[in-house]
Amino acid sequence: MIKTDHILDAKGLACPMPIVKTKKTMKDLEAGVVLEVQATDKGSKADIKAWADKVGHHYLGTVEEGEILKHYLRKASDSEVESEKNHPNIISNDDLEAKLADENITIVDVREPAEYVFSHLPNAISIPLGEMENRMSELSSDKQIYVICRTGTRSDLAAQQLADSGYDVINVVPGMSEWAGPTTSSL
């Protein structure tokens, strides 16, 4: 059994709320405290790990108990935590919609496979955030990459990973939650 100092209930919440609540809770905890985040959103596994890695908190792991994901984080000291930065290059949904016919761009959807299959942008490539590090080599560095998720949170993390690896990348904000343009389904 894992000893925790604090439990956060994020069950039933969809992206970006598990990560939003985790960020808020971590601010109020002392360095060294172990936080257990209980969530049902499958995307939270990649989201919480990516966020913790980005800002410097120690992601200990995730235990799955049925539908419940229990994420374990250890709060870093203030000197170990980096201030959170957003990817500087963003585009609105409307501006991306105007570029959909451009063959010199790549659209990468970083949502979970179940989200992607029901509705995604035409020609979008599905690379869930949790797979980005291992699959980014599938992307061409010759094309501008537009990264999209449901609300812009996961895509921001993915955009930063890609930019750090030398890709020309733009984050789509606010993402699929407010997308009014054409979509397709893989069903």
PDB file of C-alpha atoms in Angstrom, residues 4 21 37 43 50 55 57 93-94 96 100 113 120 130 135 145 147 156-157 159 167 171 176:
ATOM      1  CA  THR A   4      -0.126   9.315   0.986  1.00  0.00           C
ATOM      2  CA  LYS A  21      -7.580  20.665  -9.519  1.00  0.00           C
ATOM      3  CA  VAL A  37      -5.208  12.078  -7.225  1.00  0.00           C
ATOM      4  CA  GLY A  43      -6.446  11.101 -20.324  1.00  0.00           C
ATOM      5  CA  ALA A  50       3.422  15.484 -18.396  1.00  0.00           C
ATOM      6  CA  VAL A  55       7.120  21.838 -13.611  1.00  0.00           C
ATOM      7  CA  HIS A  57       7.117  17.691  -9.194  1.00  0.00           C
ATOM      8  CA  ASN A  93      -9.984  27.424 -34.062  1.00  0.00           C
ATOM      9  CA  ASP A  94     -11.262  29.789 -36.789  1.00  0.00           C
ATOM     10  CA  LEU A  96      -6.901  26.820 -38.192  1.00  0.00           C
ATOM     11  CA  LEU A 100      -7.324  22.972 -43.359  1.00  0.00           C
ATOM     12  CA  PRO A 113      -8.122   7.261 -28.815  1.00  0.00           C
ATOM     13  CA  HIS A 120     -11.673  14.644 -35.197  1.00  0.00           C
ATOM     14  CA  GLY A 130       1.105   9.862 -23.379  1.00  0.00           C
ATOM     15  CA  ARG A 135       6.041   8.651 -31.560  1.00  0.00           C
ATOM     16  CA  ILE A 145       2.507  21.085 -36.944  1.00  0.00           C
ATOM     17  CA  VAL A 147      -1.548  20.336 -32.140  1.00  0.00           C
ATOM     18  CA  ASP A 156       0.055  22.853 -24.942  1.00  0.00           C
ATOM     19  CA  LEU A 157       2.117  20.156 -23.214  1.00  0.00           C
ATOM     20  CA  ALA A 159       3.495  21.500 -28.356  1.00  0.00           C
ATOM     21  CA  TYR A 167       9.601  20.974 -34.574  1.00  0.00           C
ATOM     22  CA  ASN A 171      -1.067  25.013 -30.250  1.00  0.00           C
ATOM     23  CA  MET A 176     -12.233  20.504 -29.970  1.00  0.00           C
TER      24      MET A 176
END
